[in-house]
XYZ file of C-alpha atoms in Angstrom:
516
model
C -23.679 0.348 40.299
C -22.336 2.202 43.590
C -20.046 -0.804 43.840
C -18.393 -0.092 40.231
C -18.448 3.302 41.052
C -16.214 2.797 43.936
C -13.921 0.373 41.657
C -13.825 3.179 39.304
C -12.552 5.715 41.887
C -10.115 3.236 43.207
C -8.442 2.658 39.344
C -8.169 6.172 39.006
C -6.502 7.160 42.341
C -4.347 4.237 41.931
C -3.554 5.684 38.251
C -3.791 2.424 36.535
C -7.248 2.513 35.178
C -7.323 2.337 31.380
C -9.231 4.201 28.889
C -12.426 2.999 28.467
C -14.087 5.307 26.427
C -11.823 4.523 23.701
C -13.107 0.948 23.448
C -16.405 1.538 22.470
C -16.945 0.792 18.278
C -13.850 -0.870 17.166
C -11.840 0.103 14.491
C -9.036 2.610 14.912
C -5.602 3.276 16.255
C -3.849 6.144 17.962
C -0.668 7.864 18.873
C 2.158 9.315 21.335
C 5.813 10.926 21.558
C 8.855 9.958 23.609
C 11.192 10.270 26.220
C 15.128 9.314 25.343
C 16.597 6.411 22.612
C 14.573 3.756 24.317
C 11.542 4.758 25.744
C 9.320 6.286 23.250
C 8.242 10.148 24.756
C 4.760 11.705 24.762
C 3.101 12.841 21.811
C 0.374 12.847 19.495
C -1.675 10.734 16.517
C -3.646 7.596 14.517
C -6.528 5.596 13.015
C -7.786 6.245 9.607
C -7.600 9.773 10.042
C -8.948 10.024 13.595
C -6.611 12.541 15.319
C -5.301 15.831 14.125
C -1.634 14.940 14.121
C -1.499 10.935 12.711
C -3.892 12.109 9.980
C -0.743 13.981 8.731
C 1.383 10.881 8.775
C -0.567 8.305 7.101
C 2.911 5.817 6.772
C 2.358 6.053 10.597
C -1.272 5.869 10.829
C -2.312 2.242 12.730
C -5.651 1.472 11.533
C -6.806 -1.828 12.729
C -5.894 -4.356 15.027
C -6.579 -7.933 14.623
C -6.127 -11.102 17.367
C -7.466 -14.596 17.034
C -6.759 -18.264 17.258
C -5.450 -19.190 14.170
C -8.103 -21.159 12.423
C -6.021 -23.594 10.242
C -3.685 -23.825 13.122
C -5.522 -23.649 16.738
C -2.432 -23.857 18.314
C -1.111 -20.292 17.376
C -2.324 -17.145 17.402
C -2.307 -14.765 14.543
C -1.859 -10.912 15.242
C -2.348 -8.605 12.201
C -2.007 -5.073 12.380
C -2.880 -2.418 9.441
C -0.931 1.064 8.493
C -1.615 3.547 6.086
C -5.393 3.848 5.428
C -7.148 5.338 2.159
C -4.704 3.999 -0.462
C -5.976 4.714 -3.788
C -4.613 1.604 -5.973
C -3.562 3.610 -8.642
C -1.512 6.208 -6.677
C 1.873 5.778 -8.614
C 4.684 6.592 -9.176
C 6.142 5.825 -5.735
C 3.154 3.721 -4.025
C 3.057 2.686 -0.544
C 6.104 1.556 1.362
C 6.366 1.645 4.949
C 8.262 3.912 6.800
C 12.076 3.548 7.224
C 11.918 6.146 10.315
C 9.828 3.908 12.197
C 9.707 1.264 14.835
C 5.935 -0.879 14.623
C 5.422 -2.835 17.341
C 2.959 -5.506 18.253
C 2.386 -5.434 22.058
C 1.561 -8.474 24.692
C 0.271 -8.247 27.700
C 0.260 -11.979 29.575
C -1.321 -11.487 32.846
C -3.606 -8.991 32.313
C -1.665 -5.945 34.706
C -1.818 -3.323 31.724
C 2.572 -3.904 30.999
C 3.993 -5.754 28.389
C 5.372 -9.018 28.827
C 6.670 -9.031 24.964
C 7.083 -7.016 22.014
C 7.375 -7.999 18.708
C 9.232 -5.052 16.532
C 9.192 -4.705 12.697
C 11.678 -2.226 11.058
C 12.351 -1.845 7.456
C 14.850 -1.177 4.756
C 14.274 0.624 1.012
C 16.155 -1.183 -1.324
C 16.590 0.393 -5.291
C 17.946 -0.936 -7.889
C 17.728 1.966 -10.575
C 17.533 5.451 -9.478
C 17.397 6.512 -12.946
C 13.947 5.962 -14.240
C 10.568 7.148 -12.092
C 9.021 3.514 -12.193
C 8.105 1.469 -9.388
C 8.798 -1.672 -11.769
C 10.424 -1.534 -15.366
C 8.830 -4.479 -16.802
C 6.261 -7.617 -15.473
C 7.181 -8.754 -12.298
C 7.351 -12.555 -11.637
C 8.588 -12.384 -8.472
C 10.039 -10.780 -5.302
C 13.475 -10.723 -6.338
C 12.730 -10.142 -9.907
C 14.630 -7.328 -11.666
C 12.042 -5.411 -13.506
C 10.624 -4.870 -9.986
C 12.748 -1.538 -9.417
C 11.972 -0.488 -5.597
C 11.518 -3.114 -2.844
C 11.746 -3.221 0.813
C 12.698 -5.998 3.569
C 12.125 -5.765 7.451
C 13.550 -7.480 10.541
C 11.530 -8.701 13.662
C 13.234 -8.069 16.946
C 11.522 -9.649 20.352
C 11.832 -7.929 23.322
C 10.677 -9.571 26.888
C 9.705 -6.664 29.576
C 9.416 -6.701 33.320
C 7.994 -4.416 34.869
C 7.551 -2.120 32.014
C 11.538 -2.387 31.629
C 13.197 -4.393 28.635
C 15.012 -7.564 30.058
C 16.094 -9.289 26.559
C 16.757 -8.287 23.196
C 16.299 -11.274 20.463
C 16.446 -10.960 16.518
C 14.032 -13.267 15.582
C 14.367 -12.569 11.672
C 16.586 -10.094 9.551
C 16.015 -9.387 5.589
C 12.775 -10.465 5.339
C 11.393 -9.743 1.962
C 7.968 -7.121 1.797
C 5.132 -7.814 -0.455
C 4.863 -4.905 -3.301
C 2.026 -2.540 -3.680
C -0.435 -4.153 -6.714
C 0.869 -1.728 -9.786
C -1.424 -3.402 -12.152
C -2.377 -6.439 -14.292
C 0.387 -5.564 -16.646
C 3.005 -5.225 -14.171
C 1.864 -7.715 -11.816
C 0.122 -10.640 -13.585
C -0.169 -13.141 -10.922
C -0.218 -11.102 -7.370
C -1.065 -13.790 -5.669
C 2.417 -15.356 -6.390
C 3.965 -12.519 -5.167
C 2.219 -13.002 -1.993
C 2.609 -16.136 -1.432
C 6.675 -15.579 -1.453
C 5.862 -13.032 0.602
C 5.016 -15.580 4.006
C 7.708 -16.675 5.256
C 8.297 -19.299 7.997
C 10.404 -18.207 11.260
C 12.806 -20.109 13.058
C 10.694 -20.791 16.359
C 7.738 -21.712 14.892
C 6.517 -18.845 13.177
C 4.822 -17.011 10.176
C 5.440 -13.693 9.198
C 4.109 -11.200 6.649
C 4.701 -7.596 5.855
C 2.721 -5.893 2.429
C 0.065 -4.225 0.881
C -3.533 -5.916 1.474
C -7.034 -5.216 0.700
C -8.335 -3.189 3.850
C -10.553 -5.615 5.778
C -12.387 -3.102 8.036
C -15.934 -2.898 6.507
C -18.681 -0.457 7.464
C -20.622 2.967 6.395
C -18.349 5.295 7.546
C -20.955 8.668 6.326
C -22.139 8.788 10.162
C -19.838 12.131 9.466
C -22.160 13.901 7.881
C -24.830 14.424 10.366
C -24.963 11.020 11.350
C -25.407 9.610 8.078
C -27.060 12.399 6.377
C -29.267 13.943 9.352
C -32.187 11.984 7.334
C -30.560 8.661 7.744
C -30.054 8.181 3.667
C -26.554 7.992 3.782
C -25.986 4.312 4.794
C -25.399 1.166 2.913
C -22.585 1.708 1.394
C -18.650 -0.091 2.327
C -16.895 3.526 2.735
C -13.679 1.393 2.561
C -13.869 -0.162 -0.457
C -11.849 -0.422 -3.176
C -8.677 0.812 -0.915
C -5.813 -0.793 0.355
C -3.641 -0.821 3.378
C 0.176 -1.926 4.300
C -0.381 -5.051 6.279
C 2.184 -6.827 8.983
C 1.051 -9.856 10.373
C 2.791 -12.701 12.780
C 1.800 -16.303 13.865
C 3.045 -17.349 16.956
C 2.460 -20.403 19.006
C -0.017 -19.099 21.375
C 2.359 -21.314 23.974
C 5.067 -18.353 23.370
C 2.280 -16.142 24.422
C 0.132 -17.070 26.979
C 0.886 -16.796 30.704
C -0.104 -20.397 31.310
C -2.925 -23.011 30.507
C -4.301 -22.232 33.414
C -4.381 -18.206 32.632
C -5.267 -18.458 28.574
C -6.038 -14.504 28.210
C -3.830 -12.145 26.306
C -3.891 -8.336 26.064
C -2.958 -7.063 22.783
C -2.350 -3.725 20.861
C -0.271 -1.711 18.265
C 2.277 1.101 18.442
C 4.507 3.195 15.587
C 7.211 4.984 17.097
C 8.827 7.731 14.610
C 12.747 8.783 15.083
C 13.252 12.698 15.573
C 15.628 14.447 14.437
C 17.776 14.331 17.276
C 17.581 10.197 17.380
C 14.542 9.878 19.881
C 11.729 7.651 19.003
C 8.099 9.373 19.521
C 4.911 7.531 19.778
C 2.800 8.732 17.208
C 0.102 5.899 17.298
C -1.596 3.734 19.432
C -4.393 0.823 18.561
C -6.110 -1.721 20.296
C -9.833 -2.114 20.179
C -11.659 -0.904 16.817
C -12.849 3.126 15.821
C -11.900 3.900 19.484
C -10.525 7.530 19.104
C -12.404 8.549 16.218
C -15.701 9.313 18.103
C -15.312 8.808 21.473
C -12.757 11.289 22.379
C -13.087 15.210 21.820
C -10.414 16.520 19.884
C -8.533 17.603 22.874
C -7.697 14.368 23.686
C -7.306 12.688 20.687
C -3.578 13.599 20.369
C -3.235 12.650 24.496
C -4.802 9.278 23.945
C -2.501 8.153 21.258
C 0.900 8.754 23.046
C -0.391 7.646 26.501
C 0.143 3.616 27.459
C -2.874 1.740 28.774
C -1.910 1.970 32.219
C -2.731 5.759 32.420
C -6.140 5.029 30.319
C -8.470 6.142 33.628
C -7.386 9.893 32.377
C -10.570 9.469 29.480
C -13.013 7.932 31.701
C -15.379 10.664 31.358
C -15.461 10.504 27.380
C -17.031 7.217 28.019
C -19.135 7.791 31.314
C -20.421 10.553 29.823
C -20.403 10.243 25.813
C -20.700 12.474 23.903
C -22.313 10.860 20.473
C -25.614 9.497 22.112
C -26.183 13.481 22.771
C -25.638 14.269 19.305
C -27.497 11.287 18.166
C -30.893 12.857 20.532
C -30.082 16.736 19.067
C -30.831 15.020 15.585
C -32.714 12.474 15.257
C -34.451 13.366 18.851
C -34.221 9.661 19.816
C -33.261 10.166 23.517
C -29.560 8.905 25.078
C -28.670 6.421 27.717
C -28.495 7.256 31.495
C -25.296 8.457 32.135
C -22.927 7.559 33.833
C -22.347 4.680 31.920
C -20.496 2.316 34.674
C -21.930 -0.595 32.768
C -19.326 -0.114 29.942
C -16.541 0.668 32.433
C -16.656 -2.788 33.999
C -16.649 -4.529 30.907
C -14.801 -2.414 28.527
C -11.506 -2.469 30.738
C -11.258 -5.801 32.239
C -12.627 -8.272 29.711
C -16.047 -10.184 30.335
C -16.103 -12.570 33.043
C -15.950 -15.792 32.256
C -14.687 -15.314 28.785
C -11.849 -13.158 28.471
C -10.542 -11.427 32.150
C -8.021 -12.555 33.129
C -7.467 -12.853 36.909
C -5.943 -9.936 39.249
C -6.931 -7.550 36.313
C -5.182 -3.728 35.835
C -8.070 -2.096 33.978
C -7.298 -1.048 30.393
C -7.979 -0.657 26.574
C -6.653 -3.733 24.583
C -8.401 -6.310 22.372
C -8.353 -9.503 25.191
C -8.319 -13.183 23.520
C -9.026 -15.656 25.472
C -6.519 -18.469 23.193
C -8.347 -21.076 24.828
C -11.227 -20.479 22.785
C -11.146 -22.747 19.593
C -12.233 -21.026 16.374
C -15.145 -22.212 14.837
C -16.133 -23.683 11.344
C -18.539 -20.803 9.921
C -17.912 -17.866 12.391
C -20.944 -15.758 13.186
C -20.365 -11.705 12.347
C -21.718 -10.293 15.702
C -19.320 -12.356 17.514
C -20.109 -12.640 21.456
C -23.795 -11.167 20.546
C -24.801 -13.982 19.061
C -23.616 -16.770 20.824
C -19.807 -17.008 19.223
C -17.428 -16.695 21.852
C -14.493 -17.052 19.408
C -15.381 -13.630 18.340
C -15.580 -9.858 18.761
C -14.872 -8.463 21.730
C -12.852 -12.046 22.587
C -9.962 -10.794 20.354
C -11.236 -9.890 17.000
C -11.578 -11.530 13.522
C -11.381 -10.592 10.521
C -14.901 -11.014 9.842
C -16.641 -9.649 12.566
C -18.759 -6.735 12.343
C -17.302 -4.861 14.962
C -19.812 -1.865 13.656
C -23.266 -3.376 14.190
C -22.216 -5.095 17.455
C -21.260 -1.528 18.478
C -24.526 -0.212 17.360
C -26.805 -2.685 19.292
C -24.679 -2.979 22.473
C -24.701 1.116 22.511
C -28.461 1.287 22.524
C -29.286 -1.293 25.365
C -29.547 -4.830 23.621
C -28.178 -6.396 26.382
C -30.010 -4.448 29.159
C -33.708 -5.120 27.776
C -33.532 -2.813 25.223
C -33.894 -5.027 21.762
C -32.934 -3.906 18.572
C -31.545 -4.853 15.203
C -29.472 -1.940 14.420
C -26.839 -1.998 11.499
C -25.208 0.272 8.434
C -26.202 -2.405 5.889
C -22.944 -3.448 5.173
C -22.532 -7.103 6.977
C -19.240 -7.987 5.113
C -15.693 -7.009 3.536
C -16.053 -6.780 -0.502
C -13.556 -9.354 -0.967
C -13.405 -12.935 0.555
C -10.760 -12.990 2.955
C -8.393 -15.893 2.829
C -8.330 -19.582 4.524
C -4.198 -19.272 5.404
C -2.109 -17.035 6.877
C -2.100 -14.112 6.992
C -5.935 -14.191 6.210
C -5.910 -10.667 4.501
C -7.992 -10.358 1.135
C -5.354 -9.439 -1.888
C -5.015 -6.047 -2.268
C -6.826 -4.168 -4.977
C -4.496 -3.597 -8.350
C -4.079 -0.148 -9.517
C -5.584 -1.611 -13.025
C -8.828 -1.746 -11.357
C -10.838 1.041 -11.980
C -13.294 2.159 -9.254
C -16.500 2.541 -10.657
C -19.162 5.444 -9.756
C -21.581 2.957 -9.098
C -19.501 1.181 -6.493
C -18.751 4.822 -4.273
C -22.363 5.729 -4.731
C -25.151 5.806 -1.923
C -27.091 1.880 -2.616
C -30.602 2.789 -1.922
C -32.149 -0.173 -3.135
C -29.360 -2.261 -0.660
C -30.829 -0.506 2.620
C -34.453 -0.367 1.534
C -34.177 3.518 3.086
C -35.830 5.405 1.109
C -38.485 7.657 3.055
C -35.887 8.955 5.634
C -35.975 9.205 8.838
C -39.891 9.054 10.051
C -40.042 5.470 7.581
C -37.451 3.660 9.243
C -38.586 4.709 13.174
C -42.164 4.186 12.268
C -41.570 0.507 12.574
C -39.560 0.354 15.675
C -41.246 -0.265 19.285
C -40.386 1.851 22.290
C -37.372 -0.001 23.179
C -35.385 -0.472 19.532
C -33.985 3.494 19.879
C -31.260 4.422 18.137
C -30.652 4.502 14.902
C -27.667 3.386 12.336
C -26.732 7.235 12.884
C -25.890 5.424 16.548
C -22.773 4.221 14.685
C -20.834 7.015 16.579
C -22.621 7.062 19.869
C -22.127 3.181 20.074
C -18.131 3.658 19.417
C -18.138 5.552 22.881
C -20.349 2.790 24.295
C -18.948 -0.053 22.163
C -18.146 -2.789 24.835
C -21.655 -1.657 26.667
C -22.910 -5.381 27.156
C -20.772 -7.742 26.136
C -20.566 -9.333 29.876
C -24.151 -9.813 29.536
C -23.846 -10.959 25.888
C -22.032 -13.809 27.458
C -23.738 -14.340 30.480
C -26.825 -14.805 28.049
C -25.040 -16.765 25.383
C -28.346 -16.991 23.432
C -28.184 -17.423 19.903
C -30.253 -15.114 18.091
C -32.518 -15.439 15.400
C -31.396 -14.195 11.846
C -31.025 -10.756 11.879
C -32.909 -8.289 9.395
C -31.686 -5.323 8.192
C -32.778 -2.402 10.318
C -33.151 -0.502 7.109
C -35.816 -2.908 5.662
C-alpha cells in the first residue's frame, strides 16, 4: 500500500495522473470547453444526464462508450459511441438528429502515455427536401434516399494523427455519408431494418462505418436515485433504460491501424463532443470513457471540471475515488458499513489497466476503457467479463453485453479481496438481442410502439424482494455487505479488483440473484 501511495504522489506532482474516481461503475460520459479554432477550451458537461451543464444539451450528451475485438472479424476493432440519451420513440415532429454545431470524436491512445495518437472525427450535415409541411417523412419510406423521407442527414469522418498532443496530419477518410433515420413508425417505416442496413457503409481503407438512431444498449436499475433504490431496497429489477433510444456512431477499423505494435496490443480509448461558440471556437462539452463514471463518483463541483479536462490532468479527482463518497451514503442508510479508505487498491488498477491483461508498458495513469486487441473474442461471452474468467470482457475494453453494473457492485464491496458476494440490480441483460454484424447495436425502438405501464413498473416478482431490506440481509454472511443500493458506491470503486479478478482467473459458479 505505502508503495502505491508513493506512486500516487509521484502522478500527481508530475500532473499526469488520471482520474480514477471516475472509472468506477461504467456507463457515462462527460464534458469540457476550449481554447482557440483548434484546440477545444475548458468547459463543462455529459452522460445521461450526469452533470449540470450536458444535461442541458442532450444532442451533446455522450452516453456510452464501447471497444472490442470485432467478433465476426477478429482482426478489427469496433468502437461505438452513444449521444443523446432518454429518447422517447414517439417524440415527433422533428426527432433526433445530431448536432450540426458539433465535432464527435473517437479518441486513441497507442502507447498507453494518456495523448492521442489518432482521432477519428464525425461531423454532420441537415439536408431538407420540403420546408413546407411539419413531417419528418411524407409518405412510407423504402429507403435512405427515398423521397417521402423529408429530413435526412449525412456526416464525414476526418482522421487526425497527433504527436505529442499536437495534430501532425489531416486525412478525409469519408465525405457524404448517409445517417440512419430516427424509427417514425410501422407506417412510415415498414422494414427498419432495411434502412439500416443501407445505413453501413464500407470505407476505403478497410473500414465500416455507421451513424443513426439505435436501441440504447446500456442495461441496469438506474432507481439507486431514490435513496439507493428506495431506502428499503424495493426499487430494483427493473431496465430503467428501456424502451428508449439513442443516436449511435460506430467505426471498424483494422486493429493493425490502431495498435502500437504486436508486441504492444493495448489501446486507450474514449469519446469527446466539441460544440462551436458563437465566436467560431469549439468547446468541450463532453467527455466518456469508462461506464457511469461522473454520475456518482464525482460531487457536483466537479462534474462540470471532469468533463472538459483531458485524461492527462485526471490526478485532480483522486480524492473522489480514495475517498468515495457513495459507500458513506450506502452505511447512513442501509447501516451496512464502507470500505477502508483510502482506496489505493482502485487507484492502481483503475488508471493503468490490470497487469497482465490490459497495461500497457511505460504507463501515464488515466481514465479510458483499455483493450487489449490481442485478446480474441469468444463464442458465448460471459456478462461479468474479467470476474468470471472472460478476459475478452469488461474492464478489457467493453462489450456490448457486459454487465458493467453488477461487476461494479461486487468489485465495490470486496469480491476480490476476500469479501464474497453476489450482488446485482436484477437486470442481467439489454431488452433486445443485440446484433451478430456490425455495428452490433439492437434496432432502435419505433415510435409505433407503445410503452406499456407494465413494462416501466417496479417487477417484484423478477427480484423476489419483497420484505425489504431486513429479508434480503438476513441471508447474507458477514462478508457479502453491500447491497444492490451499492450500485452507486461501486461506480466510485468500479475498477476495485479487477487486477485480482485476473490474477485469479477463476471461473465462478452460476450466479444467483442477490434478490432471491
Amino acid at each position: 500500500m505505502g508503495v502505491i501511495r508513493r506512486s500516487v504522489w509521484t502522478w500527481r506532482r508530475r500532473g499526469s495522473i488520471a482520474l480514477l474516481a471516475c472509472g468506477a461503475l461504467a456507463g457515462g460520459g462527460l464534458a469540457a470547453a476550449g481554447v482557440a479554432v483548434l484546440e477545444p477550451r475548458t468547459a463543462n458537461a455529459s452522460s445521461h444526464r450526469e452533470a449540470p451543464l450536458i444535461s442541458g444539451q442532450p444532442q451533446f450528451d455522450t452516453t456510452d462508450v464501447y471497444a472490442f475485438v470485432s467478433p465476426d472479424h477478429p482482426d478489427s476493432t469496433t468502437l461505438v459511441a452513444n449521444l443523446l440519451p432518454f429518447q422517447e420513440p414517439a417524440g415527433g415532429p422533428n426527432f433526433y438528429p445530431f448536432a450540426t454545431d458539433a465535432r464527435y470524436d473517437l479518441h486513441i491512445d497507442s502507447d498507453g502515455d494518456a495523448q492521442d495518437e489518432l482521432l477519428y472525427r464525425f461531423t454532420f450535415k441537415d439536408h431538407r427536401k420540403n420546408d413546407k409541411t411539419f413531417l419528418y417523412n411524407t409518405g412510407a419510406v423504402e429507403s435512405l434516399d427515398d423521397p417521402d423521407l423529408n429530413f435526412t442527414q449525412t456526416y464525414d469522418i476526418e482522421l487526425l494523427r497527433k504527436e505529442g498532443g499536437k495534430t501532425v496530419s489531416r486525412h478525409k477518410v469519408a465525405k457524404n455519408l448517409p445517417v440512419a433515420p430516427s424509427n417514425v413508425g410501422k407506417a412510415s417505416m415498414p422494414d427498419y431494418q432495411k434502412l439500416r442496413d443501407e445505413a453501413v457503409r464500407k470505407v476505403p481503407g478497410g473500414l465500416k462505418a455507421f451513424a443513426g438512431q439505435a436501441d440504447d444498449p446500456f442495461f441496469l436499475d438506474l432507481r439507486v436515485f431514490d435513496l439507493l433504490y428506495g431506502g428499503d431496497l424495493s426499487e430494483v429489477g427493473n431496465d430503467t433504460l428501456k424502451g428508449y433510444n439513442v443516436n449511435t456512431i460506430a467505426l471498424q477499423v483494422p486493429t493493425s491501424y490502431i495498435r502500437e505494435s504486436e508486441e504492444q496490443p493495448v489501446v486507450g480509448i474514449y469519446a469527446t463532443t466539441e460544440r462551436r461558440s458563437a465566436s467560431g471556437h469549439w468547446t468541450r462539452v463532453s467527455r466518456l470513457g469508462m461506464p457511469l463514471v461522473n454520475e456518482v463518483v464525482n460531487p457536483v463541483k466537479d462534474k462540470d471540471k471532469f468533463n472538459a479536462s483531458s485524461p492527462e490532468n485526471d490526478g485532480d479527482f483522486l480524492k473522489n475515488v480514495t475517498e468515495p463518497e457513495l459507500p458513506k451514503l450506502v452505511e447512513a442508510i442501509h447501516k451496512i458499513k464502507a470500505p477502508q479508505e483510502p482506496r489505493d487498491d482502485l487507484v492502481s488498477v483503475f488508471l493503468t489497466g490490470v497487469k497482465d491483461l490490459n497495461q500497457p508498458p511505460n504507463v501515464t495513469p488515466s481514465e479510458m476503457l483499455r483493450l487489449n486487441t490481442s485478446v480474441k473474442p469468444v463464442a458465448e461471452p460471459k456478462r461479468l467479463g474479467v470476474l468470471d474468467g472472460d478476459n475478452a470482457g469488461f474492464p478489457n475494453g467493453r462489450r456490448l453485453t457486459d454487465d458493467v453494473l453488477d461487476i461494479a457492485l461486487q468489485t465495490v464491496e470486496g469480491e476480490l479481496v476476500g469479501a464474497k458476494n453476489d450482488l446485482g440490480d436484477a437486470v442481467d441483460a439489454n431488452d433486445k438481442k443485440f446484433g451478430d454484424t456490425f455495428p452490433y447495436v439492437a434496432l432502435p425502438t419505433a415510435g409505433s410502439d407503445t410503452r406499456k405501464g407494465a413494462d416501466v413498473g417496479t417487477k417484484t416478482d423478477a427480484t423476489g424482494l419483497t420484505g425489504g431490506a431486513a429479508a434480503l440481509t438476513s441471508s447474507w454472511g458477514e462478508n457479502t455487505v453491500m447491497l444492490a443500493s451499492a450500485l452507486a458506491g461501486a461506480v466510485g470503486v468500479l475498477l476495485v479488483g479487477f487486477g485480482m479478478s485476473y490474477v485469479r482467473s477463476r471461473r465462478r459458479p452460476t450466479r444467483r440473484s442477490w434478490l432471491g
